[in-house]
Coordinates of C-alpha atoms and ligand atoms in Angstrom, one line a residue:
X1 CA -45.6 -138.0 -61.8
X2 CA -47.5 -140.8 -63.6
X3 CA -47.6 -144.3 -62.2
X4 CA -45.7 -147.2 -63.6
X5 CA -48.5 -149.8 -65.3
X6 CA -46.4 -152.7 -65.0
X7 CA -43.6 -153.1 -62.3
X8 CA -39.8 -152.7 -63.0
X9 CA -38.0 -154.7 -61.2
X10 CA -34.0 -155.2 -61.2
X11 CA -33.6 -157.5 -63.6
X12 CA -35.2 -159.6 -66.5
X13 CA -34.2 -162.6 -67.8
X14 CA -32.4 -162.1 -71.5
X15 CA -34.3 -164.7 -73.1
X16 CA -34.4 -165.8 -76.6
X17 CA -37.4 -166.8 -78.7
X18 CA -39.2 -169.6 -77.4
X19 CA -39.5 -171.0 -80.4
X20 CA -35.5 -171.1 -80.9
X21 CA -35.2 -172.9 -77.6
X22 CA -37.7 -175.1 -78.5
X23 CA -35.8 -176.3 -81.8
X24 CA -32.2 -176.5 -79.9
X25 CA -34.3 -178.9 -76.9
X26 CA -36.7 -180.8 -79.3
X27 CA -33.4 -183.6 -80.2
X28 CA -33.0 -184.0 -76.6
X29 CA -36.9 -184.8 -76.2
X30 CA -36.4 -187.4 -79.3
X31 CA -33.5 -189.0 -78.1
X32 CA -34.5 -189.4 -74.1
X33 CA -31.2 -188.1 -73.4
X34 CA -31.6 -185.1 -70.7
X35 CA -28.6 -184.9 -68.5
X36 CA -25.1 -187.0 -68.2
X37 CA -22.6 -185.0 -70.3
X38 CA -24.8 -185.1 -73.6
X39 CA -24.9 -183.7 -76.6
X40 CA -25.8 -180.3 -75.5
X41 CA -23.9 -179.6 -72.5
X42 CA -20.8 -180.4 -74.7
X43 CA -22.1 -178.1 -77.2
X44 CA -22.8 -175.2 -75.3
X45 CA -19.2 -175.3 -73.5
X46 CA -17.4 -175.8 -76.8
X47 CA -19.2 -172.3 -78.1
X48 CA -18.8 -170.6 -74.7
X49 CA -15.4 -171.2 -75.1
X50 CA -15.1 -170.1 -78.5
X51 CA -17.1 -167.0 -77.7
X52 CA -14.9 -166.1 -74.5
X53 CA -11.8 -166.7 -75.9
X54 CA -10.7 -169.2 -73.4
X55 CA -9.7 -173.3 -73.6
X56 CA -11.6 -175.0 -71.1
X57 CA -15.0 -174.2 -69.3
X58 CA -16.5 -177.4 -66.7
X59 CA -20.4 -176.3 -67.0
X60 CA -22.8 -177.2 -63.3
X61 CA -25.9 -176.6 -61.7
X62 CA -25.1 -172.9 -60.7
X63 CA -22.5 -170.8 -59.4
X64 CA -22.3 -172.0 -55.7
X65 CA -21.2 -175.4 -56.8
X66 CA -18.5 -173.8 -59.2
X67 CA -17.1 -171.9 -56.6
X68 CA -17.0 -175.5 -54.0
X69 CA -15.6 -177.7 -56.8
X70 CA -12.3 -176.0 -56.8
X71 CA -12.3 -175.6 -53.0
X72 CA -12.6 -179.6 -53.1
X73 CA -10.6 -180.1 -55.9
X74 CA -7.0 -178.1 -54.4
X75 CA -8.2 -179.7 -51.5
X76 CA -8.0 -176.2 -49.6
X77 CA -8.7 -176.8 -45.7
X78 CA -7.9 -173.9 -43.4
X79 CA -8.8 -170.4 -43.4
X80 CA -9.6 -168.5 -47.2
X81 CA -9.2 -164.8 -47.3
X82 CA -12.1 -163.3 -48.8
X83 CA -14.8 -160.3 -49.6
X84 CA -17.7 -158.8 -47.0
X85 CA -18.6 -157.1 -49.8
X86 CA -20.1 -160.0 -52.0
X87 CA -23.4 -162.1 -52.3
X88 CA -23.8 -164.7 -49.3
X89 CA -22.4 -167.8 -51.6
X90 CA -18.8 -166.6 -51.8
X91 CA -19.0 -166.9 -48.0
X92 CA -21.3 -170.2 -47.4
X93 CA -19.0 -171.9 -50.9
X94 CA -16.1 -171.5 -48.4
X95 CA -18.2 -172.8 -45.1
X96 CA -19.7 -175.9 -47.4
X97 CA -16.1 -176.8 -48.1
X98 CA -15.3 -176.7 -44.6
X99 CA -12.9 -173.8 -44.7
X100 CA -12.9 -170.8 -42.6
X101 CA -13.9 -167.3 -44.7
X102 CA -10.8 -164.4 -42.8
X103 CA -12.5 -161.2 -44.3
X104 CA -10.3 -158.3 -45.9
X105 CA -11.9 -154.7 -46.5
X106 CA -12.7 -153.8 -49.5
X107 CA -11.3 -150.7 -52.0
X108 CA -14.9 -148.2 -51.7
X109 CA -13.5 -146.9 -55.1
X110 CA -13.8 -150.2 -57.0
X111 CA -15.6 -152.4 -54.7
X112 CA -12.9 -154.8 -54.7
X113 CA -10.9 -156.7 -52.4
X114 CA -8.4 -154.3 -51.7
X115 CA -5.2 -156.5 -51.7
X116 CA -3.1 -153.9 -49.7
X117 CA -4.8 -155.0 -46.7
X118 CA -4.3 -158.8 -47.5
X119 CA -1.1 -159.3 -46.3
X120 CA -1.8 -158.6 -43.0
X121 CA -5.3 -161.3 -43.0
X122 CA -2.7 -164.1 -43.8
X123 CA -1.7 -166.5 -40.9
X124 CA 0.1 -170.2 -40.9
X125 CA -3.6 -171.5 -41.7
X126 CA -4.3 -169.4 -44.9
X127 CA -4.8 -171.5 -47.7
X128 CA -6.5 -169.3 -50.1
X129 CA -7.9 -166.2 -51.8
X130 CA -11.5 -166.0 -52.8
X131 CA -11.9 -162.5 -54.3
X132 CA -14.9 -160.9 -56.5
X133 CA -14.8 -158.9 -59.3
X134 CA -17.6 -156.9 -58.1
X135 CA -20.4 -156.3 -61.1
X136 CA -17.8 -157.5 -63.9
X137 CA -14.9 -154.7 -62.5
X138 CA -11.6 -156.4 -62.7
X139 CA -10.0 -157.1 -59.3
X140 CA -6.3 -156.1 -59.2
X141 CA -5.2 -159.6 -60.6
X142 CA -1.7 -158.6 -60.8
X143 CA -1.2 -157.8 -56.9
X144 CA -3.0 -160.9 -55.7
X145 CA -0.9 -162.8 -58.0
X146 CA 2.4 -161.5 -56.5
X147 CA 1.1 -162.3 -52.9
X148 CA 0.0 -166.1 -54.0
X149 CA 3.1 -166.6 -55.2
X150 CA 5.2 -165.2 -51.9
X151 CA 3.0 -167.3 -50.0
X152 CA 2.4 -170.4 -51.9
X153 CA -1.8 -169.6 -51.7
X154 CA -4.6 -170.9 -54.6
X155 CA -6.5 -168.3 -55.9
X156 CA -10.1 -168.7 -56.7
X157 CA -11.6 -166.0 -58.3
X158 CA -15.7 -165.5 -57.9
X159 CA -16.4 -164.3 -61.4
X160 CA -20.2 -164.7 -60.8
X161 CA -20.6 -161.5 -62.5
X162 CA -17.9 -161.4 -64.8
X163 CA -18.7 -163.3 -68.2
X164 CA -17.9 -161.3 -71.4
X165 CA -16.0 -159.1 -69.4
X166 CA -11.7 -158.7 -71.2
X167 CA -9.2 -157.6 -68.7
X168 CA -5.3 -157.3 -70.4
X169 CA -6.2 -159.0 -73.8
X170 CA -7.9 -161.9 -72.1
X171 CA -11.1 -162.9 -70.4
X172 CA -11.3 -161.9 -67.4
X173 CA -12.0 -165.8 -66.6
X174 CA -9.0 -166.6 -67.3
X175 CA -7.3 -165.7 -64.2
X176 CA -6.4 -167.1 -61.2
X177 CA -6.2 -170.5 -60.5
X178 CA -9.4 -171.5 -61.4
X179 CA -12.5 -169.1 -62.0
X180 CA -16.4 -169.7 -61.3
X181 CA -19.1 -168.0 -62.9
X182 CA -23.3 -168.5 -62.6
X183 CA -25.3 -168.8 -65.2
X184 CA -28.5 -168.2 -63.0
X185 CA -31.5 -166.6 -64.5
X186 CA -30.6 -162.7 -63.0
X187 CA -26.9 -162.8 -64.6
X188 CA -25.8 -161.3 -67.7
X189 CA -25.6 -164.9 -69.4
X190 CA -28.3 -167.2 -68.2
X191 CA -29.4 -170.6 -68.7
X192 CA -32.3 -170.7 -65.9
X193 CA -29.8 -171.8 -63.1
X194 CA -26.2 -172.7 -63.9
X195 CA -22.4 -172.2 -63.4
X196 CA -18.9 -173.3 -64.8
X197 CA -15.8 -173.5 -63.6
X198 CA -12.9 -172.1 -65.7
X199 CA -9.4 -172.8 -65.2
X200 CA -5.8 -172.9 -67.9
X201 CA -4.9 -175.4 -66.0
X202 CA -5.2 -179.1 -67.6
X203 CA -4.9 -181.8 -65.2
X204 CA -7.5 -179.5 -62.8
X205 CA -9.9 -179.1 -65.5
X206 CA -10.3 -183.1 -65.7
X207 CA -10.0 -183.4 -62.2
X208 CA -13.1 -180.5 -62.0
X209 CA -14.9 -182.8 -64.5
X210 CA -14.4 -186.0 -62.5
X211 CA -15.6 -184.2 -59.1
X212 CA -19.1 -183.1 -61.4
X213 CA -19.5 -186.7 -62.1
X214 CA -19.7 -188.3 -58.4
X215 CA -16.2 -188.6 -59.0
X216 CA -16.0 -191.1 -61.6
X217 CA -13.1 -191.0 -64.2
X218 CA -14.0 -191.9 -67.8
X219 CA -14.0 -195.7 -67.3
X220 CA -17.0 -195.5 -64.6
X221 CA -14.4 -195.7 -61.7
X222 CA -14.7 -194.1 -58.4
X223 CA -11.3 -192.3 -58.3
X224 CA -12.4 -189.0 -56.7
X225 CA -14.7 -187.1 -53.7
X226 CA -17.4 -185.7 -55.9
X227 CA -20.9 -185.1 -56.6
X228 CA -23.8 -184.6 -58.9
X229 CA -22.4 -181.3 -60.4
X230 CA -23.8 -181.9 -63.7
X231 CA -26.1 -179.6 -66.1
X232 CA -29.0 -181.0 -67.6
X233 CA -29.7 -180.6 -71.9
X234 CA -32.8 -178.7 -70.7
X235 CA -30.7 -175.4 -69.1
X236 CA -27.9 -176.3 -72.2
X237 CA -30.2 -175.4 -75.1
X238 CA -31.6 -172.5 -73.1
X239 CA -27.8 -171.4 -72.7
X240 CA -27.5 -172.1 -76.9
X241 CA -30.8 -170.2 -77.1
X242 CA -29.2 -167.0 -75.7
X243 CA -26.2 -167.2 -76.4
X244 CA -27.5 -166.3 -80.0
X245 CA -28.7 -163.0 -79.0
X246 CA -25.4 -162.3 -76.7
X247 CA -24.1 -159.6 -78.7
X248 CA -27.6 -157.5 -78.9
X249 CA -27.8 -158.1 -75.0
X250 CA -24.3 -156.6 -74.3
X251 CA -25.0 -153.9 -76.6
X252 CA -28.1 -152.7 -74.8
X253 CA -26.4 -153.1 -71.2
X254 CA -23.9 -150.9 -72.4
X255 CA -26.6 -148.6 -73.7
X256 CA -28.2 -148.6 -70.3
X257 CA -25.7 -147.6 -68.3
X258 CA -24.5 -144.8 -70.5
X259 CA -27.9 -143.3 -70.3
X260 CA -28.5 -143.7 -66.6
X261 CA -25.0 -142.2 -66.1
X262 CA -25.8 -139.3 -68.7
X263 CA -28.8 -138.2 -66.0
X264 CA -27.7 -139.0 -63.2
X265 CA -23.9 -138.0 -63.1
X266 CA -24.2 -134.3 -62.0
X267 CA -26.1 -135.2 -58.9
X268 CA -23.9 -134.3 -56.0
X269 CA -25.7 -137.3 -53.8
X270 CA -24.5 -140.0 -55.7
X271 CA -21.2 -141.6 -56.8
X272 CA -20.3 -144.5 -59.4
X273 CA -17.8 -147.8 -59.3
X274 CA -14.6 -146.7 -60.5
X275 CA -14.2 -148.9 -63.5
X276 CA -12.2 -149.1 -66.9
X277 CA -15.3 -149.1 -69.6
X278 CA -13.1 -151.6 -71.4
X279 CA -13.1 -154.2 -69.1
X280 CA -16.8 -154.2 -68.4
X281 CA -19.8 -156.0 -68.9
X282 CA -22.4 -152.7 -67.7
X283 CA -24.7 -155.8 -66.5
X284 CA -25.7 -154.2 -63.3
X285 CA -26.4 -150.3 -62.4
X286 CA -25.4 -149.7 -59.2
X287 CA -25.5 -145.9 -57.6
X288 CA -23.8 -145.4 -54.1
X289 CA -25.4 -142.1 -52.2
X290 CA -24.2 -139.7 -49.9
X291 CA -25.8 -141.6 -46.9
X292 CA -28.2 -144.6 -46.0
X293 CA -30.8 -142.0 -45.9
X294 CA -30.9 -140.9 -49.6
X295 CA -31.1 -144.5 -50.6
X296 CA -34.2 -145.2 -47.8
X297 CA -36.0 -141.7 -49.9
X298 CA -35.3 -142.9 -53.3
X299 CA -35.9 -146.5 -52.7
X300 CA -39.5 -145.5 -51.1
X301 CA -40.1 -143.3 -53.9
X302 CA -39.8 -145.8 -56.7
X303 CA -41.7 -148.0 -55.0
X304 CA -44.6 -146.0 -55.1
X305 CA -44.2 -146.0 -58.7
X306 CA -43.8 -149.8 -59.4
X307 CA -40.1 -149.7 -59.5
X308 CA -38.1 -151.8 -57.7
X309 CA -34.4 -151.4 -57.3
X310 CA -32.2 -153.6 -55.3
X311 CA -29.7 -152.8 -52.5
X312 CA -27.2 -154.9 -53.8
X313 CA -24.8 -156.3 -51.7
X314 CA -26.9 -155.9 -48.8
X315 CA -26.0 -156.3 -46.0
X316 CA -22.1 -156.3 -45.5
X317 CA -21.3 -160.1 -45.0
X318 CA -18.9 -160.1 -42.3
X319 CA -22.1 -158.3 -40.2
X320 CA -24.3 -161.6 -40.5
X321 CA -23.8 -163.7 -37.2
X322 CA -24.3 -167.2 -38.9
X323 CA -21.3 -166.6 -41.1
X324 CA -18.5 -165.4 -38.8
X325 CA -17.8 -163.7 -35.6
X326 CA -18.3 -160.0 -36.3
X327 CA -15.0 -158.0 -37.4
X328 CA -14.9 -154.2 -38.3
X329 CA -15.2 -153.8 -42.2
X330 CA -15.5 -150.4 -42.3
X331 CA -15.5 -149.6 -46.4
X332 CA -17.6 -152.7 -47.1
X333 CA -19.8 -151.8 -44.1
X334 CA -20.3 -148.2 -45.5
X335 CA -20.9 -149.2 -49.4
X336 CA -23.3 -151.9 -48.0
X337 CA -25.7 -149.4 -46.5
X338 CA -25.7 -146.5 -49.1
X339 CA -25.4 -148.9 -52.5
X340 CA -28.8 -149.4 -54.8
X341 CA -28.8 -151.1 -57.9
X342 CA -31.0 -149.7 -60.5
X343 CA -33.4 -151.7 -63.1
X344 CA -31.6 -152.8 -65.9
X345 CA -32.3 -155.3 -68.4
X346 CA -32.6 -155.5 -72.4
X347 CA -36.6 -154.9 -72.6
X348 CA -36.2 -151.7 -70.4
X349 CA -37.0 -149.0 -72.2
X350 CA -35.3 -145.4 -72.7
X351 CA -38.2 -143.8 -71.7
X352 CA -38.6 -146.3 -68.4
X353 CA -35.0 -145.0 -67.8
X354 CA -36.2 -141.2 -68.4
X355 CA -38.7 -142.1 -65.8
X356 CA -36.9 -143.7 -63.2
X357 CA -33.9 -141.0 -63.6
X358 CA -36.4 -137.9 -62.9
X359 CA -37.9 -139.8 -60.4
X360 CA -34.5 -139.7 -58.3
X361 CA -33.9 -136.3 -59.1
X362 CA -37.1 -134.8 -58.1
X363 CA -36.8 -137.1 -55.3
X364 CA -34.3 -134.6 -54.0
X365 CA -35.5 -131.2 -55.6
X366 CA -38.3 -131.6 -53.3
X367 CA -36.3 -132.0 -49.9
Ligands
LIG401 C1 -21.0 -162.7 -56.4 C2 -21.8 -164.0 -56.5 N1 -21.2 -165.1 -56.2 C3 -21.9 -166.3 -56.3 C4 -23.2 -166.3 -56.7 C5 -23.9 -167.7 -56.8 O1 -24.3 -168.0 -58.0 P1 -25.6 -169.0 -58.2 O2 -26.8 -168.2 -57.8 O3 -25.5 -169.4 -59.6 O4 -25.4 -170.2 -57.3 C6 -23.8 -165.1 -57.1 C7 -25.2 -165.1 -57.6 O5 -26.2 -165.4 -57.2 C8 -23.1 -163.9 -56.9 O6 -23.7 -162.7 -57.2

């Protein structure tokens, strides 16, 4: 099979034209003013929020920090209940904050936080639930609202991965107490590095705003714990950049996925995330196989031809010693070793799809 010029890796920025970024930065070069709440920071949230749907969006440097501002701001202190199977800042947001992370196993269906096995994670010390909707797939919102509420616990949903993504006639960032997304160069939405916090709630919003700003109310006054939280106008007009060419980007995604799943569906080696195409975003592709070993062939065999997939929550986090003391997570264990996620990205092209797909398929016609 013929070798890949140029490499394919998992992802690619969506960028828009330089020249468009240029024009939305150049005011900010003019004026001198880069950072503080300016012009283009409030511009981008005010479109993001008319885009999504949703009130109120508190923009920051990047995910991690939205997911520790609402930690700070409820004030949580004991032990969160949250996913192994997640990328390492869901975990270290909750260590930063000086919480403790109680892990609960995950769904191997949806990838989720399986919230029939919460109940039996929470103790006098639980404080909260930090759950993730796993590549844009809605967690089961309605459970973990019912067990909040019996137990009086603050629910703080890691939506890293789940802008554009409508779950029961709203944004998905709409639930929970307060949701954090990243706007980091490798998501769906990007503006370089970035984040924002997202909550219906008012009085937390401001109080998320204050804790961005060193903790300063609008008079200059010290009334809060915070930090330097704040975006600069730099990543803002790269945000308003691409948020221009959102709807082509989503469109593609979507287009991705349906033809990876078209050519690769019928192989008995591999399964898929059970999701609800509605409620979706299709911004990653991941494939789970049969074992560890099917991933380590296919993985070796794109390589060779300048493709390179990702295993993709890798490894399970309750396995990794500086995080916790090891507990058995069997289902997140399991989808840890055997998940891949495939190239996908707006520039990649159908035949680069045709390529990789026969590549995993001969990969096993040969065995
Ligand atoms: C599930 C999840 N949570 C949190 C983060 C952290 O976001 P950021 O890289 O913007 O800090 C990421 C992405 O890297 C992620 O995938």
């Amino acid at each position: 099979m013929k070798k890949q010029n140029t490499s394919l890796f998992i992802t690619q920025p969506s960028l828009a034209p330089l020249d468009e970024f240029v024009n939305i930065l150049s005011p900010a070069y003019s004026s001198g003013i880069l950072t503080h709440n300016g012009p283009l920071v409030q511009k981008l949230e005010n479109e993001l929020c008319k885009k999504l749907g949703i009130k109120n969006l508190v923009s920051v440097v990047n995910g991690t920090i939205a997911l520790q501002m609402p930690l700070k701001a409820l004030q949580l202190k004991g032990e969160i209940i949250t996913t192994p199977f997640s990328w390492i800042a869901t975990c270290s947001s909750i260590l930063w904050e000086r919480c403790r992370p109680v892990f609960v196993d995950v769904d191997p269906k949806t990838f989720n936080l399986d919230p029939s096995k919460i109940e039996d994670a929470i103790t006098f010390r639980t404080e909260g639930i930090m759950p993730v909707h796993v590549f844009s797939n809605p967690c089961d919102t309605d459970a973990i609202d019912v067990l909040s509420k019996k137990y009086g616990l603050k629910v703080i949903y890691d939506a890293a991965h789940a802008m554009f993504t409508n779950y029961k006639g709203k944004s998905l960032l709409e639930y929970g107490d307060v949701s954090a997304t990243s706007f980091h160069a490798t998501k769906l939405f990007n503006t370089g590095e970035g984040g924002a916090c997202i909550t219906t709630n008012i009085e937390l919003h401001e109080q998320l705003k204050r804790i961005r700003f060193f903790g300063h109310n609008e008079n200059k006054e010290v009334v809060e714990d915070g930090f330097n939280g704040k975006m600069t106008e730099i990543h803002a007009a790269l945000g308003l950049a691409n948020l221009e060419i959102m709807d082509r980007v989503l469109y593609r995604r979507k287009e991705i996925f349906e033809l990876y799943y078209d050519k690769l569906s019928d192989l008995d080696f591999i399964t898929f995330q059970l999701i609800d195409k509605s409620s979706y975003n299709f911004s990653y592709m991941p494939l789970v196989f049969s074992s560890e070993e099917h991933l380590h062939n296919v993985e070796k065999e794109l390589n060779k031809h300048n493709i390179f997939p990702r295993r993709y929550f890798y490894p399970s986090l309750n396995t990794l010693k500086v995080v916790s003391q090891y507990s058995l997570m069997p289902n997140s264990e399991r989808l840890a070793q055997r998940i891949l996620c495939l190239p996908s990205y707006t520039k990649l092209s159908d035949e680069n799809i045709d390529h990789i797909c026969s590549l995993i398929k001969n990969c096993f016609n040969s065995k």
